[in-house]
Amino acid sequence: MNAIARIFASPLARRLAKEAGLDLAALSGTGPHGRIVERDVKAALASGGARKAPAVQPAAPLAEAPSAATTKKFYAIDSYEEVPHDSMRKAIARRLTESIQTVPHFYLDIDCEIDALLRLREDFNAAAPKGADGAPEWKTSVNDYIVKALALALQRVPEANVTFTPDAMLKHKASDIGVAVAIPGGLITPIIRNAQAKSVREISDEIRELAGRARERKLKPQEYEGGVSAVSNLGMYGIRNFSAVINPPQSTILAVGKGEPRMVVKNGAPAVATIMSVTLSCDHRAVDGALGAELLAAFKTLIEQPMGLFA
């Protein structure tokens, strides 16, 4: 590899050349050991013989997906049915393409033992009184506890409860957590506001109500825009682990896999425990590796010691 020649010039000469748009490499220095000094820059300006500094090339545009015509040419005309995109699918495609191209993602994963959480959930649901129709007044899911744990973890690690902007970092007081909901034709993420201050039962009721209105396409923009983090849970589909794409302006998203019996080592001996794998996607502009690991450790502690969710 060829070395780049170093240009020797005084600080004043560099400043004058920069202000005038001159290329120092085009000048001959008359200072000690050929150093370019103030008089050399002024002489070049007077003669008009120095080249202008090369303009900075604009950044390459973001890659675009192949056109419909380009893609369709690979398939026989009668081998598919063409279903036009609705506005939701177009919005999802646009936002997630923007996210993966402009947000520097990195991923952290960890295993959580959830046997204590499952016992607590079972006891909590069993304590629900019966209504007039004989149905229990509440029934919480594991996902409700996960949302609560992430909200509290962000309070314990407030440096991760942030949003990146080009001018400043927004440090949030509340933990507003999105919950990914699959609906016909796409995906939407309604926001549980102030999740850290709500009980698991309140979170459960709110998720159920928002998800129902999401499937009916009745959510208002303020109910799914914003937030600082989100939970995407595919465990009910048998997915063990995966990585989710961050939904801007959020800085993180937690991808949750299924809980399943696995062999672990306890006190030096093999044992069976129910393990749930989670993966945290982070926006590296807002949350670096050590901070993301600290947030994930706080989440793991709350999930494995779930009485902390009720403190």
GROMACS .gro file of N, CA, C and O in nm, residues 12-130:
model
  476
   12LEU      N    1  -0.106   2.874   1.019
   12LEU     CA    2  -0.165   2.992   0.956
   12LEU      C    3  -0.183   2.968   0.806
   12LEU      O    4  -0.287   3.004   0.748
   13ALA      N    5  -0.084   2.906   0.742
   13ALA     CA    6  -0.095   2.878   0.599
   13ALA      C    7  -0.210   2.782   0.572
   13ALA      O    8  -0.285   2.798   0.474
   14ARG      N    9  -0.228   2.681   0.659
   14ARG     CA   10  -0.339   2.587   0.641
   14ARG      C   11  -0.473   2.659   0.652
   14ARG      O   12  -0.566   2.633   0.574
   15ARG      N   13  -0.485   2.747   0.750
   15ARG     CA   14  -0.611   2.818   0.768
   15ARG      C   15  -0.642   2.908   0.649
   15ARG      O   16  -0.755   2.910   0.597
   16LEU      N   17  -0.540   2.983   0.602
   16LEU     CA   18  -0.561   3.072   0.488
   16LEU      C   19  -0.598   2.994   0.362
   16LEU      O   20  -0.686   3.034   0.285
   17ALA      N   21  -0.534   2.879   0.342
   17ALA     CA   22  -0.562   2.798   0.224
   17ALA      C   23  -0.703   2.741   0.231
   17ALA      O   24  -0.774   2.736   0.130
   18LYS      N   25  -0.743   2.698   0.351
   18LYS     CA   26  -0.878   2.643   0.366
   18LYS      C   27  -0.984   2.748   0.339
   18LYS      O   28  -1.083   2.723   0.270
   19GLU      N   29  -0.962   2.869   0.393
   19GLU     CA   30  -1.059   2.977   0.373
   19GLU      C   31  -1.070   3.016   0.226
   19GLU      O   32  -1.177   3.052   0.177
   20ALA      N   33  -0.957   3.007   0.155
   20ALA     CA   34  -0.956   3.046   0.013
   20ALA      C   35  -0.991   2.931  -0.079
   20ALA      O   36  -1.004   2.950  -0.201
   21GLY      N   37  -1.002   2.810  -0.025
   21GLY     CA   38  -1.033   2.694  -0.108
   21GLY      C   39  -0.917   2.649  -0.192
   21GLY      O   40  -0.935   2.596  -0.302
   22LEU      N   41  -0.794   2.669  -0.143
   22LEU     CA   42  -0.675   2.629  -0.219
   22LEU      C   43  -0.629   2.491  -0.179
   22LEU      O   44  -0.642   2.450  -0.063
   23ASP      N   45  -0.573   2.418  -0.273
   23ASP     CA   46  -0.517   2.286  -0.249
   23ASP      C   47  -0.371   2.303  -0.211
   23ASP      O   48  -0.288   2.344  -0.293
   24LEU      N   49  -0.337   2.274  -0.087
   24LEU     CA   50  -0.198   2.290  -0.041
   24LEU      C   51  -0.100   2.206  -0.121
   24LEU      O   52   0.017   2.241  -0.136
   25ALA      N   53  -0.149   2.092  -0.171
   25ALA     CA   54  -0.059   2.005  -0.247
   25ALA      C   55  -0.009   2.071  -0.375
   25ALA      O   56   0.091   2.028  -0.433
   26ALA      N   57  -0.077   2.177  -0.421
   26ALA     CA   58  -0.037   2.244  -0.545
   26ALA      C   59   0.064   2.356  -0.519
   26ALA      O   60   0.114   2.417  -0.614
   27LEU      N   61   0.094   2.383  -0.391
   27LEU     CA   62   0.184   2.494  -0.358
   27LEU      C   63   0.326   2.445  -0.331
   27LEU      O   64   0.346   2.332  -0.287
   28SER      N   65   0.422   2.533  -0.358
   28SER     CA   66   0.563   2.507  -0.326
   28SER      C   67   0.599   2.590  -0.204
   28SER      O   68   0.569   2.710  -0.198
   29GLY      N   69   0.658   2.525  -0.104
   29GLY     CA   70   0.692   2.595   0.019
   29GLY      C   71   0.828   2.660   0.015
   29GLY      O   72   0.924   2.604  -0.039
   30THR      N   73   0.836   2.779   0.072
   30THR     CA   74   0.964   2.851   0.079
   30THR      C   75   1.015   2.860   0.222
   30THR      O   76   1.116   2.925   0.247
   31GLY      N   77   0.945   2.796   0.313
   31GLY     CA   78   0.989   2.796   0.451
   31GLY      C   79   1.098   2.693   0.476
   31GLY      O   80   1.144   2.625   0.383
   32PRO      N   81   1.141   2.677   0.599
   32PRO     CA   82   1.246   2.579   0.633
   32PRO      C   83   1.205   2.439   0.588
   32PRO      O   84   1.091   2.397   0.610
   33HIS      N   85   1.299   2.369   0.521
   33HIS     CA   86   1.276   2.231   0.473
   33HIS      C   87   1.154   2.223   0.380
   33HIS      O   88   1.086   2.121   0.376
   34GLY      N   89   1.129   2.330   0.305
   34GLY     CA   90   1.020   2.329   0.208
   34GLY      C   91   0.882   2.346   0.267
   34GLY      O   92   0.782   2.317   0.201
   35ARG      N   93   0.873   2.394   0.390
   35ARG     CA   94   0.744   2.410   0.456
   35ARG      C   95   0.666   2.524   0.391
   35ARG      O   96   0.723   2.629   0.358
   36ILE      N   97   0.535   2.502   0.371
   36ILE     CA   98   0.449   2.606   0.315
   36ILE      C   99   0.414   2.704   0.427
   36ILE      O  100   0.367   2.665   0.534
   37VAL      N  101   0.439   2.832   0.399
   37VAL     CA  102   0.414   2.935   0.500
   37VAL      C  103   0.317   3.037   0.443
   37VAL      O  104   0.273   3.029   0.328
   38GLU      N  105   0.285   3.137   0.524
   38GLU     CA  106   0.184   3.237   0.488
   38GLU      C  107   0.214   3.304   0.354
   38GLU      O  108   0.124   3.318   0.270
   39ARG      N  109   0.339   3.341   0.332
   39ARG     CA  110   0.369   3.413   0.208
   39ARG      C  111   0.347   3.327   0.084
   39ARG      O  112   0.313   3.379  -0.023
   40ASP      N  113   0.362   3.196   0.097
   40ASP     CA  114   0.339   3.108  -0.018
   40ASP      C  115   0.191   3.106  -0.056
   40ASP      O  116   0.156   3.104  -0.175
   41VAL      N  117   0.105   3.103   0.045
   41VAL     CA  118  -0.038   3.104   0.018
   41VAL      C  119  -0.080   3.236  -0.045
   41VAL      O  120  -0.154   3.240  -0.144
   42LYS      N  121  -0.028   3.347   0.010
   42LYS     CA  122  -0.064   3.478  -0.043
   42LYS      C  123  -0.013   3.495  -0.186
   42LYS      O  124  -0.081   3.555  -0.271
   43ALA      N  125   0.106   3.442  -0.214
   43ALA     CA  126   0.161   3.450  -0.350
   43ALA      C  127   0.075   3.371  -0.447
   43ALA      O  128   0.049   3.415  -0.561
   44ALA      N  129   0.026   3.254  -0.404
   44ALA     CA  130  -0.059   3.173  -0.491
   44ALA      C  131  -0.191   3.243  -0.518
   44ALA      O  132  -0.244   3.241  -0.630
   45LEU      N  133  -0.245   3.309  -0.415
   45LEU     CA  134  -0.369   3.382  -0.434
   45LEU      C  135  -0.351   3.498  -0.530
   45LEU      O  136  -0.438   3.527  -0.614
   46ALA      N  137  -0.238   3.565  -0.518
   46ALA     CA  138  -0.211   3.680  -0.605
   46ALA      C  139  -0.193   3.638  -0.750
   46ALA      O  140  -0.237   3.708  -0.843
   47SER      N  141  -0.132   3.521  -0.771
   47SER     CA  142  -0.107   3.477  -0.909
   47SER      C  143  -0.226   3.404  -0.969
   47SER      O  144  -0.237   3.392  -1.091
   48GLY      N  145  -0.315   3.354  -0.882
   48GLY     CA  146  -0.430   3.278  -0.930
   48GLY      C  147  -0.392   3.145  -0.988
   48GLY      O  148  -0.471   3.083  -1.060
   49GLY      N  149  -0.272   3.095  -0.955
   49GLY     CA  150  -0.226   2.972  -1.020
   49GLY      C  151  -0.249   2.846  -0.940
   49GLY      O  152  -0.219   2.737  -0.990
   50ALA      N  153  -0.299   2.855  -0.820
   50ALA     CA  154  -0.318   2.735  -0.738
   50ALA      C  155  -0.453   2.670  -0.766
   50ALA      O  156  -0.551   2.738  -0.795
   51ARG      N  157  -0.457   2.539  -0.762
   51ARG     CA  158  -0.582   2.467  -0.785
   51ARG      C  159  -0.674   2.481  -0.665
   51ARG      O  160  -0.630   2.493  -0.551
   52LYS      N  161  -0.800   2.479  -0.691
   52LYS     CA  162  -0.898   2.476  -0.583
   52LYS      C  163  -0.897   2.338  -0.517
   52LYS      O  164  -0.871   2.239  -0.584
   53ALA      N  165  -0.923   2.336  -0.387
   53ALA     CA  166  -0.932   2.208  -0.317
   53ALA      C  167  -1.047   2.127  -0.374
   53ALA      O  168  -1.152   2.182  -0.408
   54PRO      N  169  -1.028   1.998  -0.391
   54PRO     CA  170  -1.135   1.915  -0.449
   54PRO      C  171  -1.260   1.918  -0.364
   54PRO      O  172  -1.253   1.915  -0.241
   55ALA      N  173  -1.374   1.926  -0.429
   55ALA     CA  174  -1.501   1.928  -0.356
   55ALA      C  175  -1.528   1.792  -0.294
   55ALA      O  176  -1.491   1.689  -0.349
   56VAL      N  177  -1.594   1.793  -0.178
   56VAL     CA  178  -1.631   1.669  -0.112
   56VAL      C  179  -1.743   1.603  -0.191
   56VAL      O  180  -1.844   1.666  -0.224
   57GLN      N  181  -1.725   1.476  -0.223
   57GLN     CA  182  -1.826   1.406  -0.299
   57GLN      C  183  -1.947   1.376  -0.211
   57GLN      O  184  -1.932   1.337  -0.096
   58PRO      N  185  -2.067   1.395  -0.263
   58PRO     CA  186  -2.186   1.363  -0.183
   58PRO      C  187  -2.193   1.214  -0.153
   58PRO      O  188  -2.144   1.132  -0.229
   59ALA      N  189  -2.256   1.184  -0.039
   59ALA     CA  190  -2.271   1.043  -0.001
   59ALA      C  191  -2.357   0.970  -0.103
   59ALA      O  192  -2.448   1.027  -0.163
   60ALA      N  193  -2.328   0.842  -0.121
   60ALA     CA  194  -2.407   0.763  -0.215
   60ALA      C  195  -2.550   0.751  -0.165
   60ALA      O  196  -2.574   0.738  -0.044
   61PRO      N  197  -2.648   0.758  -0.253
   61PRO     CA  198  -2.787   0.746  -0.209
   61PRO      C  199  -2.815   0.607  -0.155
   61PRO      O  200  -2.745   0.511  -0.187
   62LEU      N  201  -2.918   0.598  -0.071
   62LEU     CA  202  -2.956   0.469  -0.016
   62LEU      C  203  -3.002   0.377  -0.129
   62LEU      O  204  -3.063   0.419  -0.226
   63ALA      N  205  -2.968   0.251  -0.113
   63ALA     CA  206  -3.006   0.153  -0.215
   63ALA      C  207  -3.159   0.141  -0.222
   63ALA      O  208  -3.227   0.149  -0.120
   64GLU      N  209  -3.208   0.125  -0.341
   64GLU     CA  210  -3.351   0.108  -0.360
   64GLU      C  211  -3.380  -0.036  -0.403
   64GLU      O  212  -3.299  -0.100  -0.468
   65ALA      N  213  -3.500  -0.083  -0.368
   65ALA     CA  214  -3.540  -0.218  -0.407
   65ALA      C  215  -3.561  -0.223  -0.557
   65ALA      O  216  -3.594  -0.123  -0.620
   66PRO      N  217  -3.542  -0.340  -0.618
   66PRO     CA  218  -3.569  -0.353  -0.761
   66PRO      C  219  -3.714  -0.316  -0.792
   66PRO      O  220  -3.803  -0.334  -0.709
   67SER      N  221  -3.736  -0.263  -0.911
   67SER     CA  222  -3.872  -0.226  -0.951
   67SER      C  223  -3.959  -0.350  -0.964
   67SER      O  224  -3.910  -0.464  -0.972
   68ALA      N  225  -4.091  -0.329  -0.965
   68ALA     CA  226  -4.184  -0.441  -0.982
   68ALA      C  227  -4.158  -0.514  -1.113
   68ALA      O  228  -4.160  -0.638  -1.119
   69ALA      N  229  -4.133  -0.435  -1.218
   69ALA     CA  230  -4.109  -0.497  -1.350
   69ALA      C  231  -3.984  -0.584  -1.349
   69ALA      O  232  -3.982  -0.694  -1.406
   70THR      N  233  -3.878  -0.537  -1.280
   70THR     CA  234  -3.754  -0.613  -1.273
   70THR      C  235  -3.775  -0.746  -1.200
   70THR      O  236  -3.725  -0.850  -1.241
   71THR      N  237  -3.852  -0.742  -1.093
   71THR     CA  238  -3.876  -0.863  -1.014
   71THR      C  239  -3.967  -0.960  -1.088
   71THR      O  240  -3.942  -1.081  -1.092
   72LYS      N  241  -4.073  -0.909  -1.150
   72LYS     CA  242  -4.171  -0.997  -1.214
   72LYS      C  243  -4.116  -1.071  -1.336
   72LYS      O  244  -4.168  -1.175  -1.373
   73LYS      N  245  -4.008  -1.020  -1.392
   73LYS     CA  246  -3.956  -1.085  -1.512
   73LYS      C  247  -3.896  -1.223  -1.483
   73LYS      O  248  -3.874  -1.302  -1.574
   74PHE      N  249  -3.871  -1.252  -1.353
   74PHE     CA  250  -3.814  -1.382  -1.317
   74PHE      C  251  -3.922  -1.491  -1.307
   74PHE      O  252  -3.889  -1.608  -1.287
   75TYR      N  253  -4.048  -1.456  -1.319
   75TYR     CA  254  -4.156  -1.551  -1.298
   75TYR      C  255  -4.250  -1.552  -1.419
   75TYR      O  256  -4.275  -1.447  -1.481
   76ALA      N  257  -4.301  -1.669  -1.449
   76ALA     CA  258  -4.398  -1.680  -1.559
   76ALA      C  259  -4.523  -1.601  -1.524
   76ALA      O  260  -4.567  -1.598  -1.408
   77ILE      N  261  -4.583  -1.537  -1.623
   77ILE     CA  262  -4.692  -1.444  -1.599
   77ILE      C  263  -4.812  -1.510  -1.534
   77ILE      O  264  -4.889  -1.446  -1.460
   78ASP      N  265  -4.833  -1.639  -1.556
   78ASP     CA  266  -4.949  -1.707  -1.500
   78ASP      C  267  -4.916  -1.789  -1.375
   78ASP      O  268  -4.995  -1.873  -1.332
   79SER      N  269  -4.797  -1.763  -1.314
   79SER     CA  270  -4.755  -1.844  -1.199
   79SER      C  271  -4.781  -1.776  -1.065
   79SER      O  272  -4.747  -1.830  -0.961
   80TYR      N  273  -4.841  -1.657  -1.065
   80TYR     CA  274  -4.864  -1.587  -0.940
   80TYR      C  275  -4.989  -1.501  -0.950
   80TYR      O  276  -5.037  -1.470  -1.060
   81GLU      N  277  -5.039  -1.461  -0.832
   81GLU     CA  278  -5.149  -1.366  -0.823
   81GLU      C  279  -5.091  -1.235  -0.769
   81GLU      O  280  -5.018  -1.235  -0.669
   82GLU      N  281  -5.121  -1.125  -0.829
   82GLU     CA  282  -5.067  -0.996  -0.787
   82GLU      C  283  -5.166  -0.928  -0.694
   82GLU      O  284  -5.280  -0.898  -0.731
   83VAL      N  285  -5.123  -0.906  -0.567
   83VAL     CA  286  -5.208  -0.844  -0.466
   83VAL      C  287  -5.151  -0.706  -0.435
   83VAL      O  288  -5.043  -0.695  -0.375
   84PRO      N  289  -5.215  -0.598  -0.474
   84PRO     CA  290  -5.161  -0.463  -0.450
   84PRO      C  291  -5.142  -0.437  -0.301
   84PRO      O  292  -5.218  -0.486  -0.216
   85HIS      N  293  -5.037  -0.359  -0.269
   85HIS     CA  294  -5.011  -0.322  -0.130
   85HIS      C  295  -5.116  -0.222  -0.082
   85HIS      O  296  -5.150  -0.128  -0.155
   86ASP      N  297  -5.162  -0.242   0.043
   86ASP     CA  298  -5.246  -0.139   0.102
   86ASP      C  299  -5.155  -0.037   0.170
   86ASP      O  300  -5.032  -0.051   0.174
   87SER      N  301  -5.213   0.068   0.225
   87SER     CA  302  -5.134   0.177   0.282
   87SER      C  303  -5.050   0.130   0.401
   87SER      O  304  -4.939   0.179   0.423
   88MET      N  305  -5.103   0.033   0.478
   88MET     CA  306  -5.028  -0.014   0.594
   88MET      C  307  -4.902  -0.089   0.551
   88MET      O  308  -4.793  -0.066   0.604
   89ARG      N  309  -4.915  -0.178   0.452
   89ARG     CA  310  -4.799  -0.253   0.406
   89ARG      C  311  -4.695  -0.159   0.346
   89ARG      O  312  -4.574  -0.176   0.366
   90LYS      N  313  -4.739  -0.056   0.275
   90LYS     CA  314  -4.645   0.043   0.220
   90LYS      C  315  -4.572   0.117   0.331
   90LYS      O  316  -4.452   0.141   0.323
   91ALA      N  317  -4.646   0.154   0.437
   91ALA     CA  318  -4.585   0.226   0.548
   91ALA      C  319  -4.484   0.138   0.622
   91ALA      O  320  -4.375   0.183   0.659
   92ILE      N  321  -4.518   0.010   0.643
   92ILE     CA  322  -4.427  -0.082   0.709
   92ILE      C  323  -4.299  -0.098   0.627
   92ILE      O  324  -4.187  -0.092   0.680
   93ALA      N  325  -4.314  -0.118   0.496
   93ALA     CA  326  -4.198  -0.135   0.410
   93ALA      C  327  -4.109  -0.012   0.412
   93ALA      O  328  -3.986  -0.022   0.421
   94ARG      N  329  -4.171   0.106   0.408
   94ARG     CA  330  -4.093   0.230   0.405
   94ARG      C  331  -4.018   0.251   0.536
   94ARG      O  332  -3.898   0.281   0.537
   95ARG      N  333  -4.087   0.233   0.649
   95ARG     CA  334  -4.025   0.262   0.779
   95ARG      C  335  -3.915   0.160   0.813
   95ARG      O  336  -3.810   0.197   0.866
   96LEU      N  337  -3.937   0.033   0.784
   96LEU     CA  338  -3.838  -0.067   0.820
   96LEU      C  339  -3.717  -0.061   0.726
   96LEU      O  340  -3.603  -0.086   0.768
   97THR      N  341  -3.740  -0.024   0.600
   97THR     CA  342  -3.625  -0.003   0.510
   97THR      C  343  -3.543   0.114   0.557
   97THR      O  344  -3.418   0.107   0.562
   98GLU      N  345  -3.610   0.222   0.595
   98GLU     CA  346  -3.540   0.339   0.649
   98GLU      C  347  -3.462   0.302   0.775
   98GLU      O  348  -3.347   0.342   0.794
   99SER      N  349  -3.523   0.221   0.861
   99SER     CA  350  -3.458   0.183   0.986
   99SER      C  351  -3.331   0.103   0.962
   99SER      O  352  -3.225   0.135   1.014
  100ILE      N  353  -3.340  -0.001   0.879
  100ILE     CA  354  -3.224  -0.089   0.861
  100ILE      C  355  -3.113  -0.019   0.784
  100ILE      O  356  -2.995  -0.055   0.796
  101GLN      N  357  -3.146   0.084   0.703
  101GLN     CA  358  -3.045   0.155   0.626
  101GLN      C  359  -2.984   0.273   0.700
  101GLN      O  360  -2.872   0.313   0.670
  102THR      N  361  -3.056   0.330   0.796
  102THR     CA  362  -3.007   0.451   0.862
  102THR      C  363  -2.975   0.432   1.010
  102THR      O  364  -2.904   0.515   1.067
  103VAL      N  365  -3.027   0.327   1.072
  103VAL     CA  366  -2.999   0.303   1.214
  103VAL      C  367  -2.894   0.193   1.227
  103VAL      O  368  -2.916   0.080   1.180
  104PRO      N  369  -2.778   0.223   1.288
  104PRO     CA  370  -2.675   0.119   1.305
  104PRO      C  371  -2.714   0.019   1.413
  104PRO      O  372  -2.699   0.044   1.532
  105HIS      N  373  -2.766  -0.096   1.371
  105HIS     CA  374  -2.812  -0.199   1.463
  105HIS      C  375  -2.695  -0.283   1.515
  105HIS      O  376  -2.600  -0.310   1.443
  106PHE      N  377  -2.704  -0.324   1.641
  106PHE     CA  378  -2.625  -0.438   1.688
  106PHE      C  379  -2.713  -0.517   1.785
  106PHE      O  380  -2.816  -0.467   1.831
  107TYR      N  381  -2.674  -0.640   1.815
  107TYR     CA  382  -2.764  -0.733   1.883
  107TYR      C  383  -2.694  -0.801   2.002
  107TYR      O  384  -2.578  -0.840   1.994
  108LEU      N  385  -2.770  -0.813   2.111
  108LEU     CA  386  -2.724  -0.881   2.231
  108LEU      C  387  -2.829  -0.984   2.269
  108LEU      O  388  -2.949  -0.955   2.265
  109ASP      N  389  -2.786  -1.104   2.306
  109ASP     CA  390  -2.885  -1.205   2.347
  109ASP      C  391  -2.846  -1.266   2.481
  109ASP      O  392  -2.729  -1.268   2.520
  110ILE      N  393  -2.947  -1.314   2.550
  110ILE     CA  394  -2.926  -1.372   2.683
  110ILE      C  395  -3.038  -1.472   2.710
  110ILE      O  396  -3.147  -1.461   2.654
  111ASP      N  397  -3.009  -1.571   2.794
  111ASP     CA  398  -3.108  -1.671   2.834
  111ASP      C  399  -3.160  -1.637   2.973
  111ASP      O  400  -3.083  -1.603   3.063
  112CYS      N  401  -3.291  -1.648   2.991
  112CYS     CA  402  -3.354  -1.619   3.119
  112CYS      C  403  -3.426  -1.744   3.169
  112CYS      O  404  -3.502  -1.807   3.093
  113GLU      N  405  -3.406  -1.778   3.294
  113GLU     CA  406  -3.478  -1.889   3.356
  113GLU      C  407  -3.612  -1.836   3.406
  113GLU      O  408  -3.615  -1.741   3.487
  114ILE      N  409  -3.722  -1.893   3.363
  114ILE     CA  410  -3.853  -1.834   3.391
  114ILE      C  411  -3.944  -1.923   3.476
  114ILE      O  412  -4.064  -1.899   3.484
  115ASP      N  413  -3.889  -2.024   3.543
  115ASP     CA  414  -3.974  -2.111   3.625
  115ASP      C  415  -4.042  -2.032   3.736
  115ASP      O  416  -4.162  -2.051   3.762
  116ALA      N  417  -3.969  -1.943   3.804
  116ALA     CA  418  -4.028  -1.863   3.911
  116ALA      C  419  -4.137  -1.771   3.854
  116ALA      O  420  -4.242  -1.752   3.917
  117LEU      N  421  -4.113  -1.716   3.736
  117LEU     CA  422  -4.213  -1.630   3.673
  117LEU      C  423  -4.340  -1.708   3.638
  117LEU      O  424  -4.451  -1.659   3.660
  118LEU      N  425  -4.323  -1.829   3.587
  118LEU     CA  426  -4.440  -1.910   3.551
  118LEU      C  427  -4.522  -1.945   3.675
  118LEU      O  428  -4.646  -1.947   3.671
  119ARG      N  429  -4.453  -1.975   3.788
  119ARG     CA  430  -4.526  -2.006   3.911
  119ARG      C  431  -4.601  -1.884   3.962
  119ARG      O  432  -4.717  -1.893   4.004
  120LEU      N  433  -4.535  -1.768   3.957
  120LEU     CA  434  -4.599  -1.645   4.004
  120LEU      C  435  -4.721  -1.612   3.917
  120LEU      O  436  -4.826  -1.575   3.967
  121ARG      N  437  -4.706  -1.625   3.787
  121ARG     CA  438  -4.818  -1.598   3.696
  121ARG      C  439  -4.936  -1.691   3.724
  121ARG      O  440  -5.052  -1.649   3.727
  122GLU      N  441  -4.905  -1.818   3.746
  122GLU     CA  442  -5.011  -1.916   3.774
  122GLU      C  443  -5.086  -1.879   3.902
  122GLU      O  444  -5.209  -1.882   3.908
  123ASP      N  445  -5.010  -1.841   4.007
  123ASP     CA  446  -5.073  -1.803   4.134
  123ASP      C  447  -5.154  -1.675   4.117
  123ASP      O  448  -5.265  -1.662   4.173
  124PHE      N  449  -5.100  -1.579   4.043
  124PHE     CA  450  -5.168  -1.451   4.025
  124PHE      C  451  -5.300  -1.471   3.949
  124PHE      O  452  -5.404  -1.416   3.987
  125ASN      N  453  -5.296  -1.551   3.844
  125ASN     CA  454  -5.419  -1.576   3.768
  125ASN      C  455  -5.520  -1.656   3.849
  125ASN      O  456  -5.642  -1.635   3.838
  126ALA      N  457  -5.470  -1.749   3.931
  126ALA     CA  458  -5.561  -1.831   4.012
  126ALA      C  459  -5.633  -1.748   4.117
  126ALA      O  460  -5.742  -1.785   4.164
  127ALA      N  461  -5.573  -1.633   4.155
  127ALA     CA  462  -5.634  -1.548   4.257
  127ALA      C  463  -5.742  -1.456   4.201
  127ALA      O  464  -5.809  -1.385   4.277
  128ALA      N  465  -5.763  -1.457   4.069
  128ALA     CA  466  -5.862  -1.368   4.008
  128ALA      C  467  -6.003  -1.410   4.048
  128ALA      O  468  -6.040  -1.527   4.032
  129PRO      N  469  -6.082  -1.317   4.100
  129PRO     CA  470  -6.221  -1.353   4.133
  129PRO      C  471  -6.303  -1.378   4.007
  129PRO      O  472  -6.269  -1.331   3.898
  130LYS      N  473  -6.409  -1.452   4.022
  130LYS     CA  474  -6.495  -1.486   3.908
  130LYS      C  475  -6.604  -1.379   3.891
  130LYS      O  476  -6.659  -1.329   3.989
   0.00000   0.00000   0.00000
